[in-house]
Coordinates of C-alpha atoms in Angstrom, one line a residue:
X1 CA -24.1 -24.3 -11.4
X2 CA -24.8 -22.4 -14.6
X3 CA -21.6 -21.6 -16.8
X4 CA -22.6 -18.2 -16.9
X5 CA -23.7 -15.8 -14.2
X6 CA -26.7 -13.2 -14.6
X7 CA -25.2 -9.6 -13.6
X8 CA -27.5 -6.4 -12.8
X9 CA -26.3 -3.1 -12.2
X10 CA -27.8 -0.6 -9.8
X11 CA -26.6 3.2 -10.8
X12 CA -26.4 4.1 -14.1
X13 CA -23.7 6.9 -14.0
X14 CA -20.7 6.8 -16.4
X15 CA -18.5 4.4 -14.9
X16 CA -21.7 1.9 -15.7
X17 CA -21.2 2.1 -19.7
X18 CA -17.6 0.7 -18.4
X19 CA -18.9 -2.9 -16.9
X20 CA -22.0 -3.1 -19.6
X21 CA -19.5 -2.9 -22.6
X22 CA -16.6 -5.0 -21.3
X23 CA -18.7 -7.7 -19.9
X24 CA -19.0 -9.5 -23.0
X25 CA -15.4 -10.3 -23.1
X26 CA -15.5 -12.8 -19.7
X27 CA -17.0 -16.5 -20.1
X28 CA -18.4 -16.4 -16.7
X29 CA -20.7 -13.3 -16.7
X30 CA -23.8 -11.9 -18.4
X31 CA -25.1 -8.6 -18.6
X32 CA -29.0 -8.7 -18.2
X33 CA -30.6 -5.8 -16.8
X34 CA -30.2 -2.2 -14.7
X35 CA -31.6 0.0 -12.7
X36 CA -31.6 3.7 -11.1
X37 CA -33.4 5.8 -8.7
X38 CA -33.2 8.2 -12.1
X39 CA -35.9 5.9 -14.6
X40 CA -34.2 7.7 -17.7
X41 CA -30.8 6.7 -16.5
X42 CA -31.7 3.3 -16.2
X43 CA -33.8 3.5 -19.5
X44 CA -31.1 5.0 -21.2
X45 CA -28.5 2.4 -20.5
X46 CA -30.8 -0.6 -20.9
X47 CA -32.0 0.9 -24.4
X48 CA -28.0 1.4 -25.1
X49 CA -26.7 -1.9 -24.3
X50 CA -30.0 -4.8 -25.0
X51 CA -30.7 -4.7 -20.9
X52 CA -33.6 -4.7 -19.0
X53 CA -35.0 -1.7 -17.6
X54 CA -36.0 -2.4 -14.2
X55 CA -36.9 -0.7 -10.7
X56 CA -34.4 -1.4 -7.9
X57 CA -37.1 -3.8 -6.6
X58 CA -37.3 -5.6 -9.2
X59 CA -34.1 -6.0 -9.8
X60 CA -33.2 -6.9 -6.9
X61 CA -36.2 -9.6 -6.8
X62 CA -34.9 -10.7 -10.5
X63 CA -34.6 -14.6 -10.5
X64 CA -32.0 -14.4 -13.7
X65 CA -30.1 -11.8 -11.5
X66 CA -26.7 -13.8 -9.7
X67 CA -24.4 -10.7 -9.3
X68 CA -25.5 -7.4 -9.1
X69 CA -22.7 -4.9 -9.2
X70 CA -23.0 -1.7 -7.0
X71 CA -22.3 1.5 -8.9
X72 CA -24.0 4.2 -6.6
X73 CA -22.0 6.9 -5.1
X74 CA -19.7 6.0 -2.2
X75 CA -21.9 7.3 0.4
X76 CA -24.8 4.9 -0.4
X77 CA -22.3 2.0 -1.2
X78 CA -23.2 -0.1 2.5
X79 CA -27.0 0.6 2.3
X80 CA -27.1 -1.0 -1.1
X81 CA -24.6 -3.7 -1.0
X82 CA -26.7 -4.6 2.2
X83 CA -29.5 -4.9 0.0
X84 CA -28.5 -7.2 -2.3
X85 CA -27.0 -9.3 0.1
X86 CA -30.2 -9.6 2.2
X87 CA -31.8 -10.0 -1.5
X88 CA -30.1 -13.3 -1.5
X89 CA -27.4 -11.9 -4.6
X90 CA -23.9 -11.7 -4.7
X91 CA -22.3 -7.5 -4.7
X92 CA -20.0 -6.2 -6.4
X93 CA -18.8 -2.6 -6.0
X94 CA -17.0 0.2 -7.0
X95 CA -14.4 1.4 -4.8
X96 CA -14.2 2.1 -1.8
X97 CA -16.9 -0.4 -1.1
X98 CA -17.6 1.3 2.2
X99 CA -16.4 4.0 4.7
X100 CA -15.7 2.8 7.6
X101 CA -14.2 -1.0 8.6
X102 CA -17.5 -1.4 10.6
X103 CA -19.9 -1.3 7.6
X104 CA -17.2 -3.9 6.0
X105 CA -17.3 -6.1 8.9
X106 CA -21.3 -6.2 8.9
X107 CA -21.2 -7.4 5.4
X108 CA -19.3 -9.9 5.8
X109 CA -21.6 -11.0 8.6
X110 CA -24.3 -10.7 6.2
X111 CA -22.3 -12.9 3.5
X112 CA -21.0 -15.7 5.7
X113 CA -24.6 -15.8 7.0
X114 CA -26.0 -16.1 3.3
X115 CA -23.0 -18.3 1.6
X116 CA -22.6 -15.0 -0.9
X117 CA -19.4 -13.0 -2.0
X118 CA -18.6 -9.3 -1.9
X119 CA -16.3 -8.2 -4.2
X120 CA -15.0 -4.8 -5.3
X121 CA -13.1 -2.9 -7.4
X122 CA -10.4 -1.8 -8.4
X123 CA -9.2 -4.6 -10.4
X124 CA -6.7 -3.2 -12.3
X125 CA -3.5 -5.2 -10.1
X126 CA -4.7 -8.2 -12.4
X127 CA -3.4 -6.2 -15.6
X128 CA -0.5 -7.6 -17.1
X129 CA 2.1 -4.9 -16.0
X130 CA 1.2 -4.8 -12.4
X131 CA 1.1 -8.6 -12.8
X132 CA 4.8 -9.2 -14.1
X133 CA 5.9 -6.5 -11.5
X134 CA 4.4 -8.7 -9.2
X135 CA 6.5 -11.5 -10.8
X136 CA 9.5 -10.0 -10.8
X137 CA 8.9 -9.5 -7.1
X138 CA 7.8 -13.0 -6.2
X139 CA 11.0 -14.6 -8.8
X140 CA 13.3 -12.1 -6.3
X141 CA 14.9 -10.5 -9.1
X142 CA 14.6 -6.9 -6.9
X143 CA 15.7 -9.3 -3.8
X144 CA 13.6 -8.3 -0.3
X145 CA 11.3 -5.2 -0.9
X146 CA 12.4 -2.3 1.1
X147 CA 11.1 0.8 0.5
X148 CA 9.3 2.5 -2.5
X149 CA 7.5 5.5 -3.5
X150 CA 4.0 6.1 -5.1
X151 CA 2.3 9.7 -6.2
X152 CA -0.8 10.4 -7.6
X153 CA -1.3 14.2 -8.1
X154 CA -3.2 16.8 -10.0
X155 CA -5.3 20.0 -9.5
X156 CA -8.7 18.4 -9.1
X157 CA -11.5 17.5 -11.8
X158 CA -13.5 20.5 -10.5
X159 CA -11.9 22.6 -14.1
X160 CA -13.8 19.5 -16.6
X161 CA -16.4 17.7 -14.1
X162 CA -20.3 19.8 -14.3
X163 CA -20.8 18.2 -10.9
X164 CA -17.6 17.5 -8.5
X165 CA -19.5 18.6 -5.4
X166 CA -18.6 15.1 -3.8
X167 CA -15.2 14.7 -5.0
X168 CA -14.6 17.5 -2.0
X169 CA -16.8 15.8 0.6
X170 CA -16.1 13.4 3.1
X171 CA -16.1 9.7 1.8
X172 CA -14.1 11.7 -1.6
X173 CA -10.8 13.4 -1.6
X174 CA -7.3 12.1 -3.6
X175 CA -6.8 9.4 -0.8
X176 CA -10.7 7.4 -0.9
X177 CA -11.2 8.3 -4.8
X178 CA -7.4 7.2 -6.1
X179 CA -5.6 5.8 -3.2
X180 CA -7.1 2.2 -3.9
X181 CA -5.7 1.5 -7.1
X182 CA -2.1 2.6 -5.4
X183 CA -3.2 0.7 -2.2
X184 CA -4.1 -2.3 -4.1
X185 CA -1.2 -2.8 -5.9
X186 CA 0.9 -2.4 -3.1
X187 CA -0.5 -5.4 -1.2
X188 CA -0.6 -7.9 -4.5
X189 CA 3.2 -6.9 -4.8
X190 CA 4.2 -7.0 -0.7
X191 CA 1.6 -7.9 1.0
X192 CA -0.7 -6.1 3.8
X193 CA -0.1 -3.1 5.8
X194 CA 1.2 -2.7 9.3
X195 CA 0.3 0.8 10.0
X196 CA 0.4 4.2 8.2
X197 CA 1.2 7.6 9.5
X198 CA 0.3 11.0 7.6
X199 CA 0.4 14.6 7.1
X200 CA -3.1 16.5 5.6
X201 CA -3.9 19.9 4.6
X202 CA -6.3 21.6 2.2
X203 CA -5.0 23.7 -0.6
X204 CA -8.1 26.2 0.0
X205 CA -11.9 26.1 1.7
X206 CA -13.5 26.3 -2.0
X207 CA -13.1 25.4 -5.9
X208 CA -14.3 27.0 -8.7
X209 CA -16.2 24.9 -11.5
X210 CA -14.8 25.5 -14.8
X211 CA -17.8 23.5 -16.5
X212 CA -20.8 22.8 -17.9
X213 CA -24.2 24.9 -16.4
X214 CA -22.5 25.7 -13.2
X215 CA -19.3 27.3 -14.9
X216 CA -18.1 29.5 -12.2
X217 CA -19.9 28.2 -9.0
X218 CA -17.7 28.1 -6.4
X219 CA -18.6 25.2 -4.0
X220 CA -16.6 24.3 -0.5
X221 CA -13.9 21.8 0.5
X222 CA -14.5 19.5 3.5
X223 CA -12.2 17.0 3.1
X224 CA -8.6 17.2 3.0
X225 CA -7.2 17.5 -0.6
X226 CA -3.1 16.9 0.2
X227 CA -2.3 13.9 1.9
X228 CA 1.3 12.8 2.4
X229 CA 1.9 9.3 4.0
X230 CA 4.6 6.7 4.9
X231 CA 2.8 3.0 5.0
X232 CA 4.8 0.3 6.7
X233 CA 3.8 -3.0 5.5
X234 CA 3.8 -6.3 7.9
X235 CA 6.8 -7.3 6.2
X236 CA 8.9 -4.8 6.8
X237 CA 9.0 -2.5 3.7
X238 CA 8.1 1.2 4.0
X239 CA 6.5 3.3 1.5
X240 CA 6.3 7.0 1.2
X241 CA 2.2 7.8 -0.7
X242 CA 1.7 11.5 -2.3
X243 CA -2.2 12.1 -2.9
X244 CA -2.7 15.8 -3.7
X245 CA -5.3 17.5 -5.8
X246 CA -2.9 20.7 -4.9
X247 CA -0.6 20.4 -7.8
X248 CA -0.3 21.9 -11.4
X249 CA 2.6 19.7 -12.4
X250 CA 5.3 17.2 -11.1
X251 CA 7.9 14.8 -12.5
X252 CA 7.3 11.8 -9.6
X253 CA 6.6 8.8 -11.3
X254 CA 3.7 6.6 -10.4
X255 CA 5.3 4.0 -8.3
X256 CA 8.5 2.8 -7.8
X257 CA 10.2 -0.7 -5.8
X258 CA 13.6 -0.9 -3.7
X259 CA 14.5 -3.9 -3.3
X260 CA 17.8 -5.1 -1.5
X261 CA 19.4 -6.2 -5.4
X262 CA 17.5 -3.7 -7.5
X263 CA 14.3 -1.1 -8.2
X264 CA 11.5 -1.7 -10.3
X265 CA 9.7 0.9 -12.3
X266 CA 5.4 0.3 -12.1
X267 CA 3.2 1.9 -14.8
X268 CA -0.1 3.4 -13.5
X269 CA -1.9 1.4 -11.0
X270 CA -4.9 3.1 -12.4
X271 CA -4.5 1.3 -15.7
X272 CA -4.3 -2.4 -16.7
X273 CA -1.1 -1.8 -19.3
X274 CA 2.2 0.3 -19.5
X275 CA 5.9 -0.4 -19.4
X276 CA 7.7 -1.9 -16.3
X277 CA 11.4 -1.1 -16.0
X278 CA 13.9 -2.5 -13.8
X279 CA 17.6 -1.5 -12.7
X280 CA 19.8 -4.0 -10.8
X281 CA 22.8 -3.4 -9.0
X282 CA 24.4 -1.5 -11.8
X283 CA 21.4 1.4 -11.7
X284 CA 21.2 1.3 -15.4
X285 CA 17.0 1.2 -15.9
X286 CA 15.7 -0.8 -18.3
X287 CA 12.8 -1.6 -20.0
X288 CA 11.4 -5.2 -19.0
X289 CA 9.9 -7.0 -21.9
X290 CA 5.6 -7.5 -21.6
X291 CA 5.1 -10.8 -21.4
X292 CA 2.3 -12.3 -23.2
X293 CA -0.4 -11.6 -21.0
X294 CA -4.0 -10.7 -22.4
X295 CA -4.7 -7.9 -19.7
X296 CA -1.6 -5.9 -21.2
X297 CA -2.7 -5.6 -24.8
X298 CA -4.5 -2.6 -25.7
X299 CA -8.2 -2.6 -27.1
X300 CA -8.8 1.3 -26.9
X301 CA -6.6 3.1 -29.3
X302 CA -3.1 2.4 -27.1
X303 CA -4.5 1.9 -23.7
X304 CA -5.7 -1.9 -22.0
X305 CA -9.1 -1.4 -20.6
X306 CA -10.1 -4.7 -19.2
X307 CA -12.0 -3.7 -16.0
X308 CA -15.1 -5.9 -15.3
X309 CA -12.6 -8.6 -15.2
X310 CA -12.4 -8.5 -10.9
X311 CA -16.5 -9.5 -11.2
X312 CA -15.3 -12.0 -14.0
X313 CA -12.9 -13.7 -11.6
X314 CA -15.3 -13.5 -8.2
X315 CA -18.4 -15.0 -10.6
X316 CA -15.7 -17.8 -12.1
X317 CA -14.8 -18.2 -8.0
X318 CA -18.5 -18.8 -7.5
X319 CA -19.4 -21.4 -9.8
X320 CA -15.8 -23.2 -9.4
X321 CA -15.5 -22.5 -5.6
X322 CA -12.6 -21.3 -5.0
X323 CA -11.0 -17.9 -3.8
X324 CA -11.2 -14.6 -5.8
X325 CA -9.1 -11.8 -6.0
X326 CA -10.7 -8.9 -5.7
X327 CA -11.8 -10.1 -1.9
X328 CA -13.7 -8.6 1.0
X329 CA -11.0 -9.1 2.9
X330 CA -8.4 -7.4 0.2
X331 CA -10.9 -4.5 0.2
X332 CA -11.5 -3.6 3.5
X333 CA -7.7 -3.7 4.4
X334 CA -7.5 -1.2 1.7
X335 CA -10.1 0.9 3.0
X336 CA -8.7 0.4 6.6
X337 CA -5.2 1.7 5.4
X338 CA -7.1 5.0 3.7
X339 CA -8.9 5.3 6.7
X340 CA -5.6 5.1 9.1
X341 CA -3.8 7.8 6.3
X342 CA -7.1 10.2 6.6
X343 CA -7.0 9.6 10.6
X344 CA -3.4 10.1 11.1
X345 CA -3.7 13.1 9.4
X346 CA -5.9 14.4 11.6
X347 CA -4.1 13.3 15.0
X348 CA -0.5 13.4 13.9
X349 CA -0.3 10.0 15.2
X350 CA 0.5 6.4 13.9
X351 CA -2.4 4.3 13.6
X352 CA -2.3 0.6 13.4
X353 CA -4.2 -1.8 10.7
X354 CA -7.0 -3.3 12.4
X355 CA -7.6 -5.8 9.7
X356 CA -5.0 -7.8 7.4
X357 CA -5.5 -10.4 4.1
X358 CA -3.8 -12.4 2.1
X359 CA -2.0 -11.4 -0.9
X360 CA -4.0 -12.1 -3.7
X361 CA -3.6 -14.9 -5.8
X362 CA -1.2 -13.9 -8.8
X363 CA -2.7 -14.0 -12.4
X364 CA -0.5 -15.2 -14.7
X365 CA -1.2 -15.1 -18.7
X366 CA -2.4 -19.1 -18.3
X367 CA -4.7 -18.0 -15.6
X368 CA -6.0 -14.9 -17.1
X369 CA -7.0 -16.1 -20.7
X370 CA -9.2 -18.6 -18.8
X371 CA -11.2 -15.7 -17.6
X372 CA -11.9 -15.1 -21.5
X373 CA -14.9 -15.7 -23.6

């Protein structure tokens, strides 16, 4: 097995600039060529970075292409990871990977048939403060996790994005476009979910852009943009989940842990860095010292930026053979628990998981600067 992995990339959007500049930093993946149903986004990029400009076809047809990571919007996300699988190459996608737990299920028919992987973003639970978090779960220094708290909230993107027509469409909304970094953190920390329960509203039928050539263009809302749920995990622990694109301000932090001897404090689950506190039985909250863990320290002015490195870990998996972290099986339980919030806020019922996983395997400094070039 080569050391290095050839990675293509269809859809050249913005997130792509993302994966083609970070690449470099992993031992186990190289960046080689893209494509696009656009030719000048494709052109663009490959100019931009040293790639190859190629059709889909081709790319998909490319014998120097191992991995090819899936950066279309959400909607298209099955139909084109079932390309590449049936084009004989490992996928990689953005999140959510797919929309419904059937589309998962066939492609990991497709996969087990073919001896390939499907990974998927996000990765950002293998940054170094969801990491310790995760350690100071595992060494019990919270005791048994109980309950917690999580909120992501803001008024939309629709004031700074030209285009956010799909942000307010089915397969979009606050729960499928920000709930997996929340999601995903949860089940590294506690494990998988049980079943979920949820209330769902929308703030109004239509947004206004506030950008770009469509300034003022009012377009409509047909997916629920306030999303209010309670998770309860196999093991016991509940967690309340605020997803809103209804709200000017708050003061909820991101995510919090109760544990039976003491709370922790978790930064962001939608960045790789920040500062985890931690109160014991005395409630006094205190910062908890980073540990020295390469997916903590910043390389953008103050912020870690080290996604890229969930295909770094699934193309080390693949020439090591072992398991990888950011697993079909992790991802479709997290689209199975979005997809139980958004259904239980339709019916005002509970809904049960219908899929489970395995925590994924913790990445502890050791274990993350082998992942380094």
């Amino acid at each position: 097995m080569a050391e290095k992995l050839g990675v293509g990339i269809i859809g050249c959007g913005n997130i792509s600039t993302t994966y083609m500049r970070l690449a470099p930093l992993y031992k186990s993946i190289e960046m080689r060529a893209c494509a696009d149903l656009n030719p000048e986004a494709s052109a663009a990029r490959a100019a931009e970075f040293g790639l190859r400009d190629l059709t889909i076809d081709e790319l998909l047809a490319a014998d120097d292409i191992d991995i090819i990571v899936n950066l279309t919007i959400p909607a298209a996300h099955f139909e084109v990871s079932k390309k590449i699988l049936e084009a004989g190459k490992h996928s990689y996608s953005e999140k959510p990977f797919v929309l419904s737990v059937d589309e998962g299920m066939k492609l990991a028919e497709i996969a087990k048939a073919h001896n390939l992987y499907v990974g998927s973003a996000p990765d950002t639970f293998m940054g170094g403060a969801h990491q310790l978090a995760r350690h100071l779960v595992d060494e019990g220094e919270i005791g048994k996790v109980i309950a917690g708290s999580c909120h992501v909230m803001s008024h939309g993107m629709e004031d700074w994005h030209p285009n956010p027509d799909f942000f307010f469409q089915p397969g979009g909304g606050p729960v499928l476009d920000l709930a997996p970094y929340y999601v995903t953190n949860l089940v590294n920390m506690i494990g998988p979910v049980k079943r979920v329960a949820a209330l769902a509203t929308k703030g109004s039928e239509t947004r206004t852009i506030g950008n770009g050539a469509r300034n003022g263009e009012q377009i409509p809302v047909d997916t629920p943009t306030n999303i209010h749920a309670l998770l309860e995990f196999e093991n016991g622990a509940t967690i309340t989940m605020s997803n809103s694109w209804d709200v000017w301000a708050h003061r909820h932090a991101n995510m919090e842990i109760y544990g039976a001897e003491g709370s922790l404090f978790v930064p962001d689950p939608n960045f790789f860095g920040g500062e985890v506190e931690m109160a014991k039985s005395d409630g006094d909250i205190k910062p908890v010292p980073m540990w020295e863990h390469p997916f903590a320290k910043p390389n953008e002015d103050e912020n870690a930026n080290y996604r890229t490195v969930g295909l770094a870990d699934m193309a080390d998996a693949i020439i090591n053979g072992r398991d990888y972290r950011c697993s079909l099986d992790l991802a479709l339980h997290v689209v199975d628990v979005m997809l139980g919030v958004l259904r239980s806020g339709e019916t005002g019922q509970f809904v049960a998981m219908t899929t489970t996983c395995e925590r994924p395997e913790a990445l502890d400094p050791d274990a993350a600067k082998a992942l380094l070039a």
